[in-house]
PDB file of C-alpha atoms in Angstrom:
ATOM      1  CA  SER A   1      93.724  91.372 114.640  1.00  0.00           C
ATOM      2  CA  GLN A   2      96.378  93.209 112.672  1.00  0.00           C
ATOM      3  CA  THR A   3      96.674  96.981 112.502  1.00  0.00           C
ATOM      4  CA  ILE A   4      99.045  99.298 110.701  1.00  0.00           C
ATOM      5  CA  HIS A   5     100.003 102.754 111.876  1.00  0.00           C
ATOM      6  CA  GLN A   6     101.681 105.626 110.088  1.00  0.00           C
ATOM      7  CA  TRP A   7     102.869 108.905 111.448  1.00  0.00           C
ATOM      8  CA  PRO A   8     102.818 111.711 111.159  1.00  0.00           C
ATOM      9  CA  ALA A   9      99.468 112.062 109.341  1.00  0.00           C
ATOM     10  CA  THR A  10     100.480 115.319 107.671  1.00  0.00           C
ATOM     11  CA  LEU A  11     103.822 117.063 107.275  1.00  0.00           C
ATOM     12  CA  VAL A  12     104.971 120.336 105.714  1.00  0.00           C
ATOM     13  CA  GLN A  13     108.658 120.608 105.164  1.00  0.00           C
ATOM     14  CA  PRO A  14     110.984 123.063 103.449  1.00  0.00           C
ATOM     15  CA  VAL A  15     113.128 122.043 100.487  1.00  0.00           C
ATOM     16  CA  GLY A  16     116.473 120.678 101.605  1.00  0.00           C
ATOM     17  CA  SER A  17     115.261 119.529 105.046  1.00  0.00           C
ATOM     18  CA  PRO A  18     115.473 115.888 106.208  1.00  0.00           C
ATOM     19  CA  LEU A  19     112.547 113.481 106.351  1.00  0.00           C
ATOM     20  CA  SER A  20     111.567 110.527 108.503  1.00  0.00           C
ATOM     21  CA  LEU A  21     108.218 108.775 108.155  1.00  0.00           C
ATOM     22  CA  GLU A  22     107.434 105.785 110.343  1.00  0.00           C
ATOM     23  CA  CYS A  23     105.223 102.758 109.840  1.00  0.00           C
ATOM     24  CA  THR A  24     104.516 100.011 112.379  1.00  0.00           C
ATOM     25  CA  VAL A  25     102.468  96.888 112.171  1.00  0.00           C
ATOM     26  CA  GLU A  26     100.812  95.114 115.091  1.00  0.00           C
ATOM     27  CA  GLY A  27      99.357  91.648 115.409  1.00  0.00           C
ATOM     28  CA  THR A  28     101.592  89.772 112.964  1.00  0.00           C
ATOM     29  CA  SER A  29     105.148  88.515 112.730  1.00  0.00           C
ATOM     30  CA  ASN A  30     107.689  88.694 109.937  1.00  0.00           C
ATOM     31  CA  PRO A  31     105.435  90.668 107.531  1.00  0.00           C
ATOM     32  CA  ASN A  32     106.421  91.939 104.126  1.00  0.00           C
ATOM     33  CA  LEU A  33     106.472  95.682 104.273  1.00  0.00           C
ATOM     34  CA  TYR A  34     106.050  98.239 101.476  1.00  0.00           C
ATOM     35  CA  TRP A  35     106.327 101.980 100.880  1.00  0.00           C
ATOM     36  CA  TYR A  36     104.285 103.603  98.117  1.00  0.00           C
ATOM     37  CA  ARG A  37     103.929 107.174  96.927  1.00  0.00           C
ATOM     38  CA  GLN A  38     100.844 108.627  95.361  1.00  0.00           C
ATOM     39  CA  ALA A  39     101.412 111.892  93.543  1.00  0.00           C
ATOM     40  CA  ALA A  40      98.439 114.150  92.828  1.00  0.00           C
ATOM     41  CA  GLY A  41      96.218 112.733  90.054  1.00  0.00           C
ATOM     42  CA  ARG A  42      98.336 109.618  89.620  1.00  0.00           C
ATOM     43  CA  GLY A  43      98.299 106.005  90.691  1.00  0.00           C
ATOM     44  CA  LEU A  44     100.496 104.431  93.329  1.00  0.00           C
ATOM     45  CA  GLN A  45     104.134 103.869  92.742  1.00  0.00           C
ATOM     46  CA  LEU A  46     106.036 101.226  94.773  1.00  0.00           C
ATOM     47  CA  LEU A  47     109.146 102.782  96.267  1.00  0.00           C
ATOM     48  CA  PHE A  48     110.562 100.135  98.535  1.00  0.00           C
ATOM     49  CA  TYR A  49     109.727  96.668  99.875  1.00  0.00           C
ATOM     50  CA  SER A  50     111.191  94.484 102.562  1.00  0.00           C
ATOM     51  CA  VAL A  51     110.898  90.765 103.277  1.00  0.00           C
ATOM     52  CA  GLY A  52     112.820  90.886 106.522  1.00  0.00           C
ATOM     53  CA  ILE A  53     114.854  92.903 108.976  1.00  0.00           C
ATOM     54  CA  GLY A  54     117.629  94.827 107.190  1.00  0.00           C
ATOM     55  CA  GLN A  55     116.423  93.562 103.764  1.00  0.00           C
ATOM     56  CA  ILE A  56     115.348  96.443 101.558  1.00  0.00           C
ATOM     57  CA  SER A  57     114.688  96.423  97.814  1.00  0.00           C
ATOM     58  CA  SER A  58     114.355  99.662  95.935  1.00  0.00           C
ATOM     59  CA  GLU A  59     112.044  99.848  92.958  1.00  0.00           C
ATOM     60  CA  VAL A  60     113.005 103.216  91.578  1.00  0.00           C
ATOM     61  CA  PRO A  61     116.035 105.453  91.827  1.00  0.00           C
ATOM     62  CA  GLN A  62     115.207 108.502  93.892  1.00  0.00           C
ATOM     63  CA  ASN A  63     116.026 110.901  96.676  1.00  0.00           C
ATOM     64  CA  LEU A  64     114.626 108.553  99.342  1.00  0.00           C
ATOM     65  CA  SER A  65     115.836 105.601 101.371  1.00  0.00           C
ATOM     66  CA  ALA A  66     114.137 102.994 103.601  1.00  0.00           C
ATOM     67  CA  SER A  67     115.213 100.992 106.629  1.00  0.00           C
ATOM     68  CA  ARG A  68     113.743  98.205 108.680  1.00  0.00           C
ATOM     69  CA  PRO A  69     115.378  98.285 112.118  1.00  0.00           C
ATOM     70  CA  GLN A  70     112.804  95.968 113.698  1.00  0.00           C
ATOM     71  CA  ASP A  71     110.539  93.188 112.414  1.00  0.00           C
ATOM     72  CA  ARG A  72     107.416  95.354 112.332  1.00  0.00           C
ATOM     73  CA  GLN A  73     108.904  98.792 111.794  1.00  0.00           C
ATOM     74  CA  PHE A  74     109.549 100.410 108.436  1.00  0.00           C
ATOM     75  CA  ILE A  75     111.057 103.859 108.045  1.00  0.00           C
ATOM     76  CA  LEU A  76     111.222 106.089 104.981  1.00  0.00           C
ATOM     77  CA  SER A  77     113.884 108.773 105.003  1.00  0.00           C
ATOM     78  CA  SER A  78     115.543 111.527 103.057  1.00  0.00           C
ATOM     79  CA  LYS A  79     118.567 113.640 103.795  1.00  0.00           C
ATOM     80  CA  LYS A  80     117.406 116.576 101.641  1.00  0.00           C
ATOM     81  CA  LEU A  81     113.854 116.901 100.415  1.00  0.00           C
ATOM     82  CA  LEU A  82     113.009 118.039  96.892  1.00  0.00           C
ATOM     83  CA  LEU A  83     109.811 119.692  95.721  1.00  0.00           C
ATOM     84  CA  SER A  84     109.042 116.581  93.735  1.00  0.00           C
ATOM     85  CA  ASP A  85     108.974 114.515  96.937  1.00  0.00           C
ATOM     86  CA  SER A  86     105.571 115.984  97.767  1.00  0.00           C
ATOM     87  CA  GLY A  87     102.752 113.421  97.788  1.00  0.00           C
ATOM     88  CA  PHE A  88     100.773 110.917  99.773  1.00  0.00           C
ATOM     89  CA  TYR A  89     102.937 108.158 101.265  1.00  0.00           C
ATOM     90  CA  LEU A  90     101.383 104.870 102.018  1.00  0.00           C
ATOM     91  CA  CYS A  91     102.809 101.987 103.987  1.00  0.00           C
ATOM     92  CA  ALA A  92     101.457  98.417 103.500  1.00  0.00           C
ATOM     93  CA  TRP A  93     102.052  94.917 104.807  1.00  0.00           C
ATOM     94  CA  SER A  94     101.327  91.433 103.625  1.00  0.00           C
ATOM     95  CA  VAL A  95     101.866  87.931 104.895  1.00  0.00           C
ATOM     96  CA  TRP A  96     105.353  86.650 104.150  1.00  0.00           C
ATOM     97  CA  GLY A  97     105.686  84.053 101.405  1.00  0.00           C
ATOM     98  CA  SER A  98     102.395  84.460  99.602  1.00  0.00           C
ATOM     99  CA  THR A  99     100.747  86.504  96.947  1.00  0.00           C
ATOM    100  CA  ASP A 100      98.115  87.447  99.385  1.00  0.00           C
ATOM    101  CA  THR A 101      96.549  90.804 100.013  1.00  0.00           C
ATOM    102  CA  GLN A 102      98.430  93.939 100.966  1.00  0.00           C
ATOM    103  CA  TYR A 103      96.884  95.993 103.756  1.00  0.00           C
ATOM    104  CA  PHE A 104      97.418  99.689 103.788  1.00  0.00           C
ATOM    105  CA  GLY A 105      97.977 102.202 106.517  1.00  0.00           C
ATOM    106  CA  PRO A 106      96.189 105.565 106.672  1.00  0.00           C
ATOM    107  CA  GLY A 107      98.944 107.432 104.867  1.00  0.00           C
ATOM    108  CA  THR A 108     101.094 110.540 105.374  1.00  0.00           C
ATOM    109  CA  ARG A 109     100.450 113.683 103.337  1.00  0.00           C
ATOM    110  CA  LEU A 110     103.840 115.331 102.684  1.00  0.00           C
ATOM    111  CA  THR A 111     104.067 118.845 101.256  1.00  0.00           C
ATOM    112  CA  VAL A 112     107.502 120.201 100.403  1.00  0.00           C
ATOM    113  CA  LEU A 113     107.619 123.983 100.016  1.00  0.00           C
TER     114      LEU A 113
ATOM    115  CA  ALA B   1     105.933  92.501  82.737  1.00  0.00           C
ATOM    116  CA  GLN B   2     102.506  92.981  84.155  1.00  0.00           C
ATOM    117  CA  SER B   3     100.263  96.029  83.668  1.00  0.00           C
ATOM    118  CA  VAL B   4      96.763  97.271  84.414  1.00  0.00           C
ATOM    119  CA  THR B   5      94.663  99.624  82.350  1.00  0.00           C
ATOM    120  CA  GLN B   6      91.632 101.310  83.868  1.00  0.00           C
ATOM    121  CA  LEU B   7      89.631 102.418  80.870  1.00  0.00           C
ATOM    122  CA  ASP B   8      87.854 105.370  82.476  1.00  0.00           C
ATOM    123  CA  SER B   9      89.449 108.033  84.618  1.00  0.00           C
ATOM    124  CA  HIS B  10      86.065 109.375  85.729  1.00  0.00           C
ATOM    125  CA  VAL B  11      82.630 107.703  85.967  1.00  0.00           C
ATOM    126  CA  SER B  12      79.473 109.452  87.029  1.00  0.00           C
ATOM    127  CA  VAL B  13      76.258 107.660  87.959  1.00  0.00           C
ATOM    128  CA  SER B  14      72.948 108.496  89.630  1.00  0.00           C
ATOM    129  CA  GLU B  15      72.219 107.071  93.031  1.00  0.00           C
ATOM    130  CA  GLY B  16      70.383 103.735  92.671  1.00  0.00           C
ATOM    131  CA  THR B  17      71.718 102.977  89.157  1.00  0.00           C
ATOM    132  CA  PRO B  18      74.307 100.295  88.333  1.00  0.00           C
ATOM    133  CA  VAL B  19      78.048 100.929  88.502  1.00  0.00           C
ATOM    134  CA  LEU B  20      80.564  99.566  86.013  1.00  0.00           C
ATOM    135  CA  LEU B  21      84.292 100.304  86.409  1.00  0.00           C
ATOM    136  CA  ARG B  22      86.419  98.726  83.697  1.00  0.00           C
ATOM    137  CA  CYS B  23      89.831  97.150  84.023  1.00  0.00           C
ATOM    138  CA  ASN B  24      92.053  95.214  81.646  1.00  0.00           C
ATOM    139  CA  TYR B  25      95.254  93.512  82.714  1.00  0.00           C
ATOM    140  CA  SER B  26      98.372  92.036  81.193  1.00  0.00           C
ATOM    141  CA  SER B  27     100.349  89.347  83.002  1.00  0.00           C
ATOM    142  CA  SER B  28     102.771  86.592  82.067  1.00  0.00           C
ATOM    143  CA  TYR B  29     101.439  84.347  84.817  1.00  0.00           C
ATOM    144  CA  SER B  30      98.158  83.430  86.300  1.00  0.00           C
ATOM    145  CA  PRO B  31      97.514  86.679  88.088  1.00  0.00           C
ATOM    146  CA  SER B  32      96.055  87.578  91.393  1.00  0.00           C
ATOM    147  CA  LEU B  33      93.796  90.600  90.852  1.00  0.00           C
ATOM    148  CA  PHE B  34      92.378  93.103  93.328  1.00  0.00           C
ATOM    149  CA  TRP B  35      90.128  96.098  93.534  1.00  0.00           C
ATOM    150  CA  TYR B  36      90.872  98.712  96.173  1.00  0.00           C
ATOM    151  CA  VAL B  37      88.884 101.813  97.133  1.00  0.00           C
ATOM    152  CA  GLN B  38      90.314 105.072  98.452  1.00  0.00           C
ATOM    153  CA  HIS B  39      88.264 107.833 100.008  1.00  0.00           C
ATOM    154  CA  PRO B  40      89.851 111.333 100.079  1.00  0.00           C
ATOM    155  CA  ASN B  41      93.014 111.525 102.146  1.00  0.00           C
ATOM    156  CA  LYS B  42      92.564 107.981 103.357  1.00  0.00           C
ATOM    157  CA  GLY B  43      94.462 104.741 102.929  1.00  0.00           C
ATOM    158  CA  LEU B  44      93.360 102.037 100.540  1.00  0.00           C
ATOM    159  CA  GLN B  45      90.693  99.547 101.536  1.00  0.00           C
ATOM    160  CA  LEU B  46      90.395  96.107  99.870  1.00  0.00           C
ATOM    161  CA  LEU B  47      87.072  95.620  98.118  1.00  0.00           C
ATOM    162  CA  LEU B  48      87.722  92.151  96.680  1.00  0.00           C
ATOM    163  CA  LYS B  49      90.353  89.828  95.266  1.00  0.00           C
ATOM    164  CA  TYR B  50      90.635  87.120  92.656  1.00  0.00           C
ATOM    165  CA  THR B  51      93.106  84.256  93.185  1.00  0.00           C
ATOM    166  CA  SER B  52      92.204  81.641  90.630  1.00  0.00           C
ATOM    167  CA  ALA B  53      89.188  80.200  92.432  1.00  0.00           C
ATOM    168  CA  ALA B  54      85.686  81.254  91.308  1.00  0.00           C
ATOM    169  CA  THR B  55      85.745  83.702  88.373  1.00  0.00           C
ATOM    170  CA  LEU B  56      82.917  85.792  89.894  1.00  0.00           C
ATOM    171  CA  VAL B  57      84.222  87.396  93.076  1.00  0.00           C
ATOM    172  CA  LYS B  58      81.985  89.013  95.656  1.00  0.00           C
ATOM    173  CA  GLY B  59      83.356  91.776  97.824  1.00  0.00           C
ATOM    174  CA  ILE B  60      82.294  94.194 100.498  1.00  0.00           C
ATOM    175  CA  ASN B  61      79.556  96.840 100.184  1.00  0.00           C
ATOM    176  CA  GLY B  62      77.741  94.949  97.416  1.00  0.00           C
ATOM    177  CA  PHE B  63      80.551  95.078  94.851  1.00  0.00           C
ATOM    178  CA  GLU B  64      81.571  92.209  92.643  1.00  0.00           C
ATOM    179  CA  ALA B  65      83.970  91.542  89.781  1.00  0.00           C
ATOM    180  CA  GLU B  66      84.243  88.910  87.131  1.00  0.00           C
ATOM    181  CA  PHE B  67      87.531  87.544  85.882  1.00  0.00           C
ATOM    182  CA  LYS B  68      87.468  86.873  82.136  1.00  0.00           C
ATOM    183  CA  LYS B  69      90.706  85.354  80.935  1.00  0.00           C
ATOM    184  CA  SER B  70      89.739  85.389  77.264  1.00  0.00           C
ATOM    185  CA  GLU B  71      89.166  89.169  77.474  1.00  0.00           C
ATOM    186  CA  THR B  72      91.925  89.830  80.054  1.00  0.00           C
ATOM    187  CA  SER B  73      89.356  91.840  81.990  1.00  0.00           C
ATOM    188  CA  PHE B  74      88.386  92.234  85.675  1.00  0.00           C
ATOM    189  CA  HIS B  75      85.504  94.745  85.638  1.00  0.00           C
ATOM    190  CA  LEU B  76      83.990  95.956  88.935  1.00  0.00           C
ATOM    191  CA  THR B  77      80.226  96.210  89.187  1.00  0.00           C
ATOM    192  CA  LYS B  78      77.539  97.067  91.673  1.00  0.00           C
ATOM    193  CA  PRO B  79      73.779  96.808  91.017  1.00  0.00           C
ATOM    194  CA  SER B  80      72.756 100.032  92.766  1.00  0.00           C
ATOM    195  CA  ALA B  81      75.063 102.913  93.587  1.00  0.00           C
ATOM    196  CA  HIS B  82      74.966 104.693  96.936  1.00  0.00           C
ATOM    197  CA  MET B  83      76.239 108.146  97.750  1.00  0.00           C
ATOM    198  CA  SER B  84      78.851 106.623 100.014  1.00  0.00           C
ATOM    199  CA  ASP B  85      80.388 104.786  97.027  1.00  0.00           C
ATOM    200  CA  ALA B  86      81.850 108.071  95.738  1.00  0.00           C
ATOM    201  CA  ALA B  87      85.639 107.518  95.853  1.00  0.00           C
ATOM    202  CA  GLU B  88      88.537 106.502  93.770  1.00  0.00           C
ATOM    203  CA  TYR B  89      88.888 102.899  92.749  1.00  0.00           C
ATOM    204  CA  PHE B  90      92.079 101.057  91.773  1.00  0.00           C
ATOM    205  CA  CYS B  91      92.437  97.857  89.838  1.00  0.00           C
ATOM    206  CA  VAL B  92      95.585  95.979  90.841  1.00  0.00           C
ATOM    207  CA  VAL B  93      97.521  92.970  89.593  1.00  0.00           C
ATOM    208  CA  SER B  94      99.929  91.020  91.838  1.00  0.00           C
ATOM    209  CA  ASP B  95     103.236  89.491  90.904  1.00  0.00           C
ATOM    210  CA  TRP B  96     105.328  87.148  92.970  1.00  0.00           C
ATOM    211  CA  ARG B  97     108.676  88.720  93.861  1.00  0.00           C
ATOM    212  CA  GLY B  98     111.156  86.771  95.978  1.00  0.00           C
ATOM    213  CA  GLY B  99     109.155  86.135  99.082  1.00  0.00           C
ATOM    214  CA  GLY B 100     106.802  89.062  98.657  1.00  0.00           C
ATOM    215  CA  ASN B 101     104.201  90.204  96.221  1.00  0.00           C
ATOM    216  CA  LYS B 102     104.552  93.319  94.123  1.00  0.00           C
ATOM    217  CA  LEU B 103     101.328  95.148  93.242  1.00  0.00           C
ATOM    218  CA  THR B 104     101.010  97.076  90.005  1.00  0.00           C
ATOM    219  CA  PHE B 105      98.255  99.647  90.205  1.00  0.00           C
ATOM    220  CA  GLY B 106      96.058 101.115  87.560  1.00  0.00           C
ATOM    221  CA  THR B 107      95.779 104.906  87.388  1.00  0.00           C
ATOM    222  CA  GLY B 108      92.469 104.867  89.149  1.00  0.00           C
ATOM    223  CA  THR B 109      88.786 105.627  88.336  1.00  0.00           C
ATOM    224  CA  GLN B 110      87.086 108.458  90.190  1.00  0.00           C
ATOM    225  CA  LEU B 111      83.474 107.484  90.856  1.00  0.00           C
ATOM    226  CA  LYS B 112      80.971 110.295  91.311  1.00  0.00           C
ATOM    227  CA  VAL B 113      77.497 109.495  92.556  1.00  0.00           C
ATOM    228  CA  GLU B 114      74.752 112.083  91.966  1.00  0.00           C
ATOM    229  CA  LEU B 115      71.328 112.414  93.497  1.00  0.00           C
TER     230      LEU B 115
END
């Protein structure tokens, strides 16, 4: 069966510090991968998606970037965090080439102080 | 462009009474529609999905939803609420995007279940 992992589970970082959040998927090959952010009291916003290694699409301009160095690894980064980057970050995967379900990881709670 | 409107930001029911969470969608294509549930500080769990088969979709934990094209609605129901159903629920529409699907989320409905 497929599983999706995210770490760390929680993170408190000062403004201006770098960020690296990691997501890995097990039990499937060539998945589509997604990063979402959920700000307090709001719905989910798609940040990035990837349909293959090195292929990243950005949905909104922002202070963040994403990379996919391996087939089942998806990394969310920032060089300098802003207060507005605080939120709950969710990684998700789906089967390539379909409009099938996206499966979500447990999330990372990021607080920027 | 596709969009989703969840008509109630908060719904409160008594345990054992029916649940109705309302959702309207807008899509240029025949949509795939989903309901997800999120418990506090947890990831999202799929409740059910509609992908142009039967219009009445049954999901986990006794939930079901009916796709009504004429009303562009996909309301979520459950005959009898349980305390463990208290969570936030998201209605979602899917769009094909170059090898992957993009999900557009509603703003969520917080369900409270009281004794």
